[in-house]
Coordinates of C-alpha atoms and ligand atoms in Angstrom, one line a residue:
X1 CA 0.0 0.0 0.0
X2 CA 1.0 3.5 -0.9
X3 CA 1.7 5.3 2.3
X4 CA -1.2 7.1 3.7
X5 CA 0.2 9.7 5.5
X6 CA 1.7 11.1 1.7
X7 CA -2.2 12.0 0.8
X8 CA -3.3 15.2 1.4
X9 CA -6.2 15.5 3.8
X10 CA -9.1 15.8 1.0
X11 CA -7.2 12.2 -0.3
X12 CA -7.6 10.3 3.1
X13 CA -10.8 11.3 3.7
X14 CA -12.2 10.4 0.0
X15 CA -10.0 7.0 0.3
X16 CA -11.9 6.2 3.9
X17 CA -15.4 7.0 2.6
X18 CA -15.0 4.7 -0.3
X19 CA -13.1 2.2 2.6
X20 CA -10.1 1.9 0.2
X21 CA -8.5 1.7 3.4
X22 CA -9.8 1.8 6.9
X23 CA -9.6 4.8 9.6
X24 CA -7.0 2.6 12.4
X25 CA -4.7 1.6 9.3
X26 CA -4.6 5.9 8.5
X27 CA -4.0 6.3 12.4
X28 CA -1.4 3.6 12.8
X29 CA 0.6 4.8 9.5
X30 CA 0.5 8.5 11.3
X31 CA 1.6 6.6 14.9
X32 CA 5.0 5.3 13.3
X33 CA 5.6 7.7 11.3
X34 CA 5.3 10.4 15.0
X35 CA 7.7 7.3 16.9
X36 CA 10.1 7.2 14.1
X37 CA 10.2 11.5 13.7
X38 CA 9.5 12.8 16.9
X39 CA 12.7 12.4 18.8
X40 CA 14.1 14.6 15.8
X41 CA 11.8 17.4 15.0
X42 CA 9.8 17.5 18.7
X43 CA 6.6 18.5 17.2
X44 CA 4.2 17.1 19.6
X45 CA 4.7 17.1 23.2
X46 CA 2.2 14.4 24.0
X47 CA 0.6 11.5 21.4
X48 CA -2.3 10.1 22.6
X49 CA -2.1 7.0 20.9
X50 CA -4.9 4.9 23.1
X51 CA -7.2 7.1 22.3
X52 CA -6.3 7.6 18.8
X53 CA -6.9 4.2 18.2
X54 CA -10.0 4.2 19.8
X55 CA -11.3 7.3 17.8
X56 CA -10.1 5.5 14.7
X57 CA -12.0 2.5 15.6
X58 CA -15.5 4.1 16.1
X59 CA -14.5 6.2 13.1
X60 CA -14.2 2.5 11.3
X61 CA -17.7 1.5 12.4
X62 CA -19.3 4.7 11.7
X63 CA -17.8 4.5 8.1
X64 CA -18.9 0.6 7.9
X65 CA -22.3 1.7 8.6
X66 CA -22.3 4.2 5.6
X67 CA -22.5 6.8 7.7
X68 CA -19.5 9.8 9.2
X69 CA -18.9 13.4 8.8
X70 CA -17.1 15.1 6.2
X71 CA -13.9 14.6 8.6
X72 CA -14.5 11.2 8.8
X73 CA -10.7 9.1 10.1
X74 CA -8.4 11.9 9.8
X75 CA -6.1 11.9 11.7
X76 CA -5.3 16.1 13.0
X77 CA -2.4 17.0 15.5
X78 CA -3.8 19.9 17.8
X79 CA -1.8 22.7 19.5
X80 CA -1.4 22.7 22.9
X81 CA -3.6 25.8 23.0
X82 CA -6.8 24.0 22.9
X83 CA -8.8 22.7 25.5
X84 CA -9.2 18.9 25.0
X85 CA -10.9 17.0 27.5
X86 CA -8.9 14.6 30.2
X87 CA -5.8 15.5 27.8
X88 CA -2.6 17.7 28.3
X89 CA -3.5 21.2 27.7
X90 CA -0.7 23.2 28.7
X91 CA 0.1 25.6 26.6
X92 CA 3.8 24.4 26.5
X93 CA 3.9 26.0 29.6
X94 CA 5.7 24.7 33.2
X95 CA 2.7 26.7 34.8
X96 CA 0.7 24.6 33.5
X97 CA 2.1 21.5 34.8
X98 CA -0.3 18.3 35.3
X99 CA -3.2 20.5 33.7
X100 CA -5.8 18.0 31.7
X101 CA -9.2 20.3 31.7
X102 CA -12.7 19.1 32.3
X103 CA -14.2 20.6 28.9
X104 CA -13.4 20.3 25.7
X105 CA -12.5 23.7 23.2
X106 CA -15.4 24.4 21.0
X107 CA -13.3 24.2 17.8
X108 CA -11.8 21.0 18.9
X109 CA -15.5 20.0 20.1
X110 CA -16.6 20.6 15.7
X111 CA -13.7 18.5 14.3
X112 CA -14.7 15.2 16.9
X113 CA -18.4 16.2 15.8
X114 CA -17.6 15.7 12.1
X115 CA -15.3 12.4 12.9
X116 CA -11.9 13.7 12.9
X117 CA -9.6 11.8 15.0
X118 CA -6.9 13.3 17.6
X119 CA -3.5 12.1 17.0
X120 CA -1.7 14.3 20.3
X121 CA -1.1 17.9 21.4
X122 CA 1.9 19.8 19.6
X123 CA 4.1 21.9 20.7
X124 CA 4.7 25.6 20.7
X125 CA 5.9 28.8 21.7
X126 CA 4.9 28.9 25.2
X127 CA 1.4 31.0 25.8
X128 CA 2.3 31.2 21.4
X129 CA 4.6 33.8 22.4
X130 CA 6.8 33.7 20.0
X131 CA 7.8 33.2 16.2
X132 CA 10.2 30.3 16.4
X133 CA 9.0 28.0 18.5
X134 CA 12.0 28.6 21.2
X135 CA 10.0 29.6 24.2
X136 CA 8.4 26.3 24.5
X137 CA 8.8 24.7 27.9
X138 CA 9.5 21.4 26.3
X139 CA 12.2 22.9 23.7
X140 CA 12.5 23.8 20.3
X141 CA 10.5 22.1 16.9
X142 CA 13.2 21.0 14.5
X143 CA 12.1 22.3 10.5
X144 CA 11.5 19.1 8.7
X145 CA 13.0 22.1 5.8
X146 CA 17.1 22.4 5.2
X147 CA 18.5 24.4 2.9
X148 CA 20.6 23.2 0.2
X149 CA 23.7 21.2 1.5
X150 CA 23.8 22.3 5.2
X151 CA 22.2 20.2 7.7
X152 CA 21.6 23.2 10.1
X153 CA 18.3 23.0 12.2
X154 CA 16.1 25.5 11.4
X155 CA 12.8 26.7 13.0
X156 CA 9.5 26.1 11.9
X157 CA 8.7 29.6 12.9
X158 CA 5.7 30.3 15.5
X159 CA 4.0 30.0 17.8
X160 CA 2.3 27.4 15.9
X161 CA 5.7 26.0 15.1
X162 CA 4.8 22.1 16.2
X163 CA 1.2 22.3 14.1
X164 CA 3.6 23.1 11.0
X165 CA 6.0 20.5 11.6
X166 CA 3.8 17.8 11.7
X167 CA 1.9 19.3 8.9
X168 CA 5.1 19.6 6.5
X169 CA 6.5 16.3 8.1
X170 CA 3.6 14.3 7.3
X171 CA 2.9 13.6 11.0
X172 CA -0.9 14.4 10.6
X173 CA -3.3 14.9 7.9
X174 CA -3.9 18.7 9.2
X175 CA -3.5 20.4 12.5
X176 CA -5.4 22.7 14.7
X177 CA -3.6 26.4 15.4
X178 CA -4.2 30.1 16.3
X179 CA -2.7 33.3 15.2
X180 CA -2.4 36.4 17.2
X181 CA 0.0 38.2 15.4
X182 CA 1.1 35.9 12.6
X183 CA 1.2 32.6 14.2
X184 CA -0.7 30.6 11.6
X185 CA 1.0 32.4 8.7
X186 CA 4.6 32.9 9.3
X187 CA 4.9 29.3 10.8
X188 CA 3.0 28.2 7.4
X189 CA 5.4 30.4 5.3
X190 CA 8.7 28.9 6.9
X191 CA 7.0 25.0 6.1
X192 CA 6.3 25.3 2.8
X193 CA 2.1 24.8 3.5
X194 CA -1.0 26.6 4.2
X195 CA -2.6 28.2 6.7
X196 CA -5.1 30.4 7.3
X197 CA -6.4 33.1 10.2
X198 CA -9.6 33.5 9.4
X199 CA -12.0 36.7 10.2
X200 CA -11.8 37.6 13.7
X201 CA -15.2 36.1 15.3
X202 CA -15.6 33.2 12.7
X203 CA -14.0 31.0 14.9
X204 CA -15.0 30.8 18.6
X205 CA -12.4 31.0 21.4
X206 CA -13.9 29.3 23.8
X207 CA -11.4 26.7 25.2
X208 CA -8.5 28.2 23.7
X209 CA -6.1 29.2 26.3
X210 CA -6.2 33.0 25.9
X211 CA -3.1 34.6 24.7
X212 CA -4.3 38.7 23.5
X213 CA -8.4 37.9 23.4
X214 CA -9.0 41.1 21.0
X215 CA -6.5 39.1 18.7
X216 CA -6.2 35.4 19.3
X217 CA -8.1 33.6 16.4
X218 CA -8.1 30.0 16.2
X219 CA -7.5 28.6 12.4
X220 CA -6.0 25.5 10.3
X221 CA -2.5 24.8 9.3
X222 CA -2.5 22.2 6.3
X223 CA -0.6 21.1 3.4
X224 CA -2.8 22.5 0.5
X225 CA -5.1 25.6 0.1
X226 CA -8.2 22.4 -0.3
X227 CA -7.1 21.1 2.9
X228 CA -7.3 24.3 5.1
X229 CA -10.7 25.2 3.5
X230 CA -12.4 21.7 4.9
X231 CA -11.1 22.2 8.1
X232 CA -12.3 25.7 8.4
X233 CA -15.6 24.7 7.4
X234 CA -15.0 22.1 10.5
X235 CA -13.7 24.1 12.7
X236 CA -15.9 27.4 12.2
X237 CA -19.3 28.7 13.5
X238 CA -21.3 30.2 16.2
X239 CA -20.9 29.5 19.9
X240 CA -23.1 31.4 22.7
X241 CA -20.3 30.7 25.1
X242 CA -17.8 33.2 23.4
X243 CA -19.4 36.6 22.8
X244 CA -17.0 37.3 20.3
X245 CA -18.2 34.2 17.9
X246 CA -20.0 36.1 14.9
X247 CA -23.4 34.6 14.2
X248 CA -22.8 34.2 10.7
X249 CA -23.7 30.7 8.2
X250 CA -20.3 28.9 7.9
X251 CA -19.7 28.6 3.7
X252 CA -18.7 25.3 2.7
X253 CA -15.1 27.0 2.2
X254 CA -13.8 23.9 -0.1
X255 CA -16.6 24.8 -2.8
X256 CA -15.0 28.4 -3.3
X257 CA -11.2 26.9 -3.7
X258 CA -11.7 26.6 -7.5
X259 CA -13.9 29.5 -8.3
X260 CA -10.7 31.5 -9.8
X261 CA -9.7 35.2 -10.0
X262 CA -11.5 36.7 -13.3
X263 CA -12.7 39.9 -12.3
X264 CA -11.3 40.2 -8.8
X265 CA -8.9 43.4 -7.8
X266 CA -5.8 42.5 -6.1
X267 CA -4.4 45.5 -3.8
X268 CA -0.8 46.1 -3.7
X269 CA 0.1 48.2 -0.7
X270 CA 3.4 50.2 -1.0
X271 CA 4.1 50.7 2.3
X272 CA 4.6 46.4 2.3
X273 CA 7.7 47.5 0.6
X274 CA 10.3 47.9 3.3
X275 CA 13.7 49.0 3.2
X276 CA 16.4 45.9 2.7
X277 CA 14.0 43.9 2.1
X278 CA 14.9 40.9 0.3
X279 CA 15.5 40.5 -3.5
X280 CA 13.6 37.2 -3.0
X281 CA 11.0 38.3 -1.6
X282 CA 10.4 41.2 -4.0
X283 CA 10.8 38.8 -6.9
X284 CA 7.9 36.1 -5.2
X285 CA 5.7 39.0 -4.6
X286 CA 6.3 40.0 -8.4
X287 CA 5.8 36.6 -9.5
X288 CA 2.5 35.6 -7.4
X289 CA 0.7 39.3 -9.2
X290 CA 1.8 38.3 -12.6
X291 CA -0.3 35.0 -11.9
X292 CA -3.0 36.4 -10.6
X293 CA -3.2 38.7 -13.5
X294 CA -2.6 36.1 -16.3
X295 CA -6.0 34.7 -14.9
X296 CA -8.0 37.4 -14.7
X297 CA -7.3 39.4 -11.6
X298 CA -6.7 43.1 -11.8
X299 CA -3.8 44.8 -9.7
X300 CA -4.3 48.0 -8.2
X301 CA -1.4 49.7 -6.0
X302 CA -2.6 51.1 -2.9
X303 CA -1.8 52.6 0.2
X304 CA -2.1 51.5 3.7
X305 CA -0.6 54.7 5.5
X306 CA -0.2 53.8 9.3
X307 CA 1.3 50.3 8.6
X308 CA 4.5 51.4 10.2
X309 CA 2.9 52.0 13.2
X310 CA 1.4 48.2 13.5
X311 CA 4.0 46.1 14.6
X312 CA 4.3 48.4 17.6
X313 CA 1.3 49.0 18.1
X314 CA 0.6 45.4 18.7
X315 CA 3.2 45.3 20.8
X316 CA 1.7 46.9 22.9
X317 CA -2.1 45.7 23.0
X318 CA -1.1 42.1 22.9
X319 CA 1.4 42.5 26.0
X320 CA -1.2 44.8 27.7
X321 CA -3.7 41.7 27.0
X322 CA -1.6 39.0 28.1
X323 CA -0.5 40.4 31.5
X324 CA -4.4 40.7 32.3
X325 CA -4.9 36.6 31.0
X326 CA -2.1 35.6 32.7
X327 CA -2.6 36.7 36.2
X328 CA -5.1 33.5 36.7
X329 CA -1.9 31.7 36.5
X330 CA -1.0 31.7 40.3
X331 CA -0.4 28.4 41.6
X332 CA -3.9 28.6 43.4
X333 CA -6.1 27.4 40.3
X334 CA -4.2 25.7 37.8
X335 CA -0.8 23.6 37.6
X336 CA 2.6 24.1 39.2
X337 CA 2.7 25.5 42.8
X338 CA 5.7 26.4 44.5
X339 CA 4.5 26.7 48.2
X340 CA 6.2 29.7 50.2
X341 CA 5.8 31.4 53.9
X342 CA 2.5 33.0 52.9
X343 CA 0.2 33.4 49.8
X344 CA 2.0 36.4 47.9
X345 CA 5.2 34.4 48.4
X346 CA 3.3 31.4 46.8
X347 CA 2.5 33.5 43.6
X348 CA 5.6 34.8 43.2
X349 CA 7.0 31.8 43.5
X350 CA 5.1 29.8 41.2
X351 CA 4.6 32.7 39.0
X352 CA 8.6 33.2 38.9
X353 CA 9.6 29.1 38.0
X354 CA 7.0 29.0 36.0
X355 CA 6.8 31.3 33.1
X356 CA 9.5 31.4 30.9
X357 CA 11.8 34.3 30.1
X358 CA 9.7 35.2 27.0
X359 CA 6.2 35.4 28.8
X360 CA 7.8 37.4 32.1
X361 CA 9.1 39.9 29.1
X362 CA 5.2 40.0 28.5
X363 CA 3.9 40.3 31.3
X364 CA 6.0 43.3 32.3
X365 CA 5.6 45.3 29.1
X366 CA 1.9 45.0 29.8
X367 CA 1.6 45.9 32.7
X368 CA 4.4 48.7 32.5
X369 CA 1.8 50.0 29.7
X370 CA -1.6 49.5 31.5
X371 CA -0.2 51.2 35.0
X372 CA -1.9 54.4 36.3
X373 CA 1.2 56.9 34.9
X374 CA 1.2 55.0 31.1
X375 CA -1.9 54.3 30.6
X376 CA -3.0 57.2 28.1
X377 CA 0.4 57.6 26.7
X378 CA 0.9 53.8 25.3
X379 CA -1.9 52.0 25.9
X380 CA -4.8 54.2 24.7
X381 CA -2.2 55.2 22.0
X382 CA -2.1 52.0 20.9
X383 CA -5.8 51.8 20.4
X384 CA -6.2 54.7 18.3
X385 CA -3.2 53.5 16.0
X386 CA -5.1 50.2 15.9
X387 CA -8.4 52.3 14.5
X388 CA -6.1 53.8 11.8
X389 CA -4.9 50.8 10.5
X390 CA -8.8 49.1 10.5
X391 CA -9.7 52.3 8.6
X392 CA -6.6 52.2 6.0
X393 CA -7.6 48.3 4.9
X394 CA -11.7 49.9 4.8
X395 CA -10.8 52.4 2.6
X396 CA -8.8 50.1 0.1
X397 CA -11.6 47.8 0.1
X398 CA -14.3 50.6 0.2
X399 CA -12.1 51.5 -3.2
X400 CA -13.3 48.2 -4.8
X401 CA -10.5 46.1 -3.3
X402 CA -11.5 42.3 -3.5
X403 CA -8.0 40.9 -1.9
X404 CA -4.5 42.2 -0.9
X405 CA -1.5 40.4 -2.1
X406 CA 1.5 40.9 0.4
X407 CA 4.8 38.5 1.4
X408 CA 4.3 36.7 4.6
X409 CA 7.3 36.9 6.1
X410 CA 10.5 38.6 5.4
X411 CA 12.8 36.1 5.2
X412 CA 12.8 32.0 5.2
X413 CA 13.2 30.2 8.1
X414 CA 16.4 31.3 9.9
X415 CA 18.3 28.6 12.0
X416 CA 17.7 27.1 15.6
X417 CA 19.3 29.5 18.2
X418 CA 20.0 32.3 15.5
X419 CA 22.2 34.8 17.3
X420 CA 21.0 37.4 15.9
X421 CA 17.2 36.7 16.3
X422 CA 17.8 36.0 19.9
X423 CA 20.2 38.8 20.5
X424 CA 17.3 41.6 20.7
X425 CA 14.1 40.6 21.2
X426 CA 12.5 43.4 18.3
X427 CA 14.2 41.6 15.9
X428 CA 12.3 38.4 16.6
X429 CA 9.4 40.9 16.9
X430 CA 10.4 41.9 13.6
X431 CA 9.0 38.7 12.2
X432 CA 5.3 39.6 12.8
X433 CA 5.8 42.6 10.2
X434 CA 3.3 41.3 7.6
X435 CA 1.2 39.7 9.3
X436 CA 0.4 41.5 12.9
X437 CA -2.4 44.4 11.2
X438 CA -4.3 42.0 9.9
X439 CA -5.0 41.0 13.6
X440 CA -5.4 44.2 14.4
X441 CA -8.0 45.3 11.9
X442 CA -9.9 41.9 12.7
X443 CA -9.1 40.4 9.1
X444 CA -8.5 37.0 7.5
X445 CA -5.3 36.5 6.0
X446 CA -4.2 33.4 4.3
X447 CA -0.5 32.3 3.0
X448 CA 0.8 30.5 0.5
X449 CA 4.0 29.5 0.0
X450 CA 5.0 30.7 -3.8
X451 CA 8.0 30.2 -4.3
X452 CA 11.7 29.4 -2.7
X453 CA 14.7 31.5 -1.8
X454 CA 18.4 30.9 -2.9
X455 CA 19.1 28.0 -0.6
X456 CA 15.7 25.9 -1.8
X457 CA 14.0 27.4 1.4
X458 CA 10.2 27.8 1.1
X459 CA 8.7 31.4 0.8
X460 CA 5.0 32.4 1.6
X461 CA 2.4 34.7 0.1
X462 CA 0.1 36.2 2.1
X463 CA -3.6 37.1 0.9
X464 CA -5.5 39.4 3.8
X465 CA -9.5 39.7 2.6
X466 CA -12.3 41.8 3.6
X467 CA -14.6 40.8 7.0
X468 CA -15.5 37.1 6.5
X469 CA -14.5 37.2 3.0
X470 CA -12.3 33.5 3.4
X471 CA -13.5 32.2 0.2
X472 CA -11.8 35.2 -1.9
X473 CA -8.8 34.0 0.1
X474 CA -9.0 30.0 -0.6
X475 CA -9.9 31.0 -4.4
X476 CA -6.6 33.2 -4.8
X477 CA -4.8 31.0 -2.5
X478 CA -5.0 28.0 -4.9
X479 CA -4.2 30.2 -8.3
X480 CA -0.8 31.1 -6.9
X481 CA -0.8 27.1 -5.4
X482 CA -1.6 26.1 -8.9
X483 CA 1.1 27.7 -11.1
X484 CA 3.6 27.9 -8.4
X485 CA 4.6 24.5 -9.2
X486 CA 5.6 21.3 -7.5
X487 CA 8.5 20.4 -4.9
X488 CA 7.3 22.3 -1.6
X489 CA 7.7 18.6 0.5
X490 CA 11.1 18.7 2.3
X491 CA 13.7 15.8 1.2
X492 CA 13.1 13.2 4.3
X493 CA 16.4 13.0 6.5
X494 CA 15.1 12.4 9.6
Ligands
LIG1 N1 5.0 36.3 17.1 C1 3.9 37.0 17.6 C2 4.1 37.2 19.1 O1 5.0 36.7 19.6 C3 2.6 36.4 17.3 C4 2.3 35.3 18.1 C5 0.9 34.7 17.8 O2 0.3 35.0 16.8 N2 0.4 33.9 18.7 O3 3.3 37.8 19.7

């Protein structure tokens, strides 16, 4: 038999409907192929094989029945973000320690509803703080990508760096993730697969351990632009229990994937342009418009003024966010507890040994910017900057803008302990360039890797749509997927 864990997602599930093969073979292929990568790459910090295998099996007599969802035996990893009942849920965290909630994540809840199966929890930048999966409590995710003739690790990117390691890796069929800055999309870019945040509110947070709640959006990381649209449809739709969910009709998103381009206006927004940016990156950008013109699209250049102001702007907000969330962490309610003389020892205690140096950064940088003295001057600063960038992408689309064409990142993946990434934290930061205002102005955004940089390294487009407007996305997504070409699978070496 070929092996299983090669076919893309919309493969495995067509080949388990017509019982070509059955749901526990699908699981068992995915189970060796984690025990034989896993000590490598460190993608998942837990595999719950026991109850993979039992999934699998009901899956199998469900299927034997004629009956199953659309997600019917496939096999998904999912972040350690999400809530999954009696399960590590920890958000790669040490605070966290022993934590295995009582209630499963709503998203998590509508992929088990439509018969997907759980293969184990992956790793991450702890709290997804991060973009290169080094703050995780349980260490870095190795790149299943190397460039040409080194075999340097590099990082998947992050937070969700695990969810695109065992995507690119072939370690699950599709995997759960959230993005709060860029942590679907870079992650995606640096894998060579596709991912998509979609519109904030289309998703529900409920069960999703919260990182910047204005921001955090929960959304699929998957090999191609097919793949992520099934799983949105999955994982998408109203939920009373998070007053943010959007009461909206979810779009069966895989039906828009081949609608095409004709007709539609592609932005280009100058200010995407930065300095030393690149030749690579200017030439995929170049590339990925001249295919969306040759079928169709228009391109129109246009500005998005405050853009320079985003990245730290949402510094700001998402620190200022996080400090608030992350006070429950105390050693009363959850996880690790270092016991000390009285309670306030207690919490600093536990509170100390148990974030990492990344999250502390976090927590002090928002609550420097929400004290009594700062408030106004950052923090309500940051809020207006956040309006001007919401009303930049209105008036583009307001100007007959269908979709905006930008790079996702701007570089490839850059190696495990980088010195120069991990020198100053704002150059890490400095990742999240593309990507962090279209959290801000509540947006989907969608990339696409497009093409590859000198050393064979995968590069990602990134398409950012109007308010629930995925489908333009998917439909854009899979022009640039189409004439991009093959070879985005790493060479196996592990
Ligand atoms: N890299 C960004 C940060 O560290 C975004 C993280 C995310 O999207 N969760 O905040």
């Amino acid at each position: 038999m070929t092996d299983l864990t090669t076919k893309s997602l919309a493969e495995l599930r067509d080949g388990l409907k017509k019982r070509e093969f059955s749901a526990l073979e699908a699981m068992d292929a995915y189970l060796d192929a984690i025990a034989a990568a896993n000590p490598r790459l460190n993608a998942y910090i837990v595999v719950t094989a026991d109850k993979a295998r039992e999934m699998a099996r009901a899956s199998d007599a469900r299927l034997a029945r004629g009956e199953g969802g659309p997600l019917e035996g496939v096999p998904l990893g999912i972040k350690d973000l999400f809530a999954t009942i009696g399960v590590h849920t920890q958000a790669a965290s040490h605070v966290l320690d022993g934590f295995a909630p009582e209630y499963e994540s709503t998203v998590t809840s509508h992929l088990w509803r439509d018969g997907a199966v759980m293969l184990g929890k992956l790793n991450m930048d702890e709290f997804a703080m991060g973009s290169s999966n080094e703050t995780s409590y349980y260490g870095p995710v190795i790149n299943p990508w190397r460039a040409a003739g080194s075999n340097r690790d590099l990082v998947p990117g992050g937070s969700s760096g695990g969810s695109a390691a065992a995507v690119s890796a072939w370690l699950c069929a599709g995997a759960t993730a959230t993005d709060t800055g860029g942590s679907i999309r870079q992650p995606a870019a640096f894998s060579g697969i596709v991912g998509i945040k979609p519109t904030y509110g289309r998703c529900s947070r409920w069960g999703i351990v919260a990182f910047a709640s204005s921001l955090d959006q929960a959304g699929p990381i998957a090999r191609t632009v097919t793949d992520t649209a099934i799983m949105l449809t999955s994982m998408a739709g109203f939920d009373n229990k998070d007053s943010t969910s959007v009461d909206l009709a979810v779009p069966d998103f895989a039906a828009a994937v081949e609608r095409g381009v004709k007709g539609l206006v592609i932005g280009v927004p100058r200010e995407y342009r930065m300095d030393g940016m690149p030749e690579e990156i200017e030439t995929l950008w170049t590339k990925g418009l001249e295919w969306l013109r040759a079928e169709g699209a228009v391109i129109k250049d246009i500005s998005l003024p405050h853009t320079r102001y985003a990245l730290p702007a949402y510094y700001i907000v998402a620190p200022a966010e996080a400090s608030s969330n992350l006070a429950r962490y105390d050693g009363v309610k959850y996880g690790l507890r270092k016991t000390g003389k009285d309670i306030t020892d207690l919490y600093e205690l536990t509170r100390a040994e148990g974030f990492g140096r990344e999250v502390k950064r976090r927590v002090m940088i928002g609550t420097y910017v929400l004290s009594a003295g700062y408030y106004d001057a950052y923090y309500v600063r940051a809020q207006k900057v956040r309006t001007l960038i919401k009303r930049d992408f209105e008036d583009a689309f307001d100007q007959g803008v269908d979709a905006i064409l930008t790079p996702a990142t701007p570089s490839a993946a850059f190696g495990v302990g980088d010195e120069e990434m991990n020198s100053d934290p704002v150059k890490m930061y400095l990742n999240d360039v593309f990507t962090v205002t279209v959290n801000m102005a509540g947006l989907p955004g969608l990339s696409v890797p497009g093409g590859k940089d000198a050393s064979g390294l995968p590069l990602g487009l990134q398409l950012i749509g109007r308010p629930f407007d995925e489908e333009t996305l998917f439909a854009a997504a899979r022009v640039i997927e189409r004439n991009r070409g093959e070879g985005f699978s790493p060479e196996k070496w592990w």
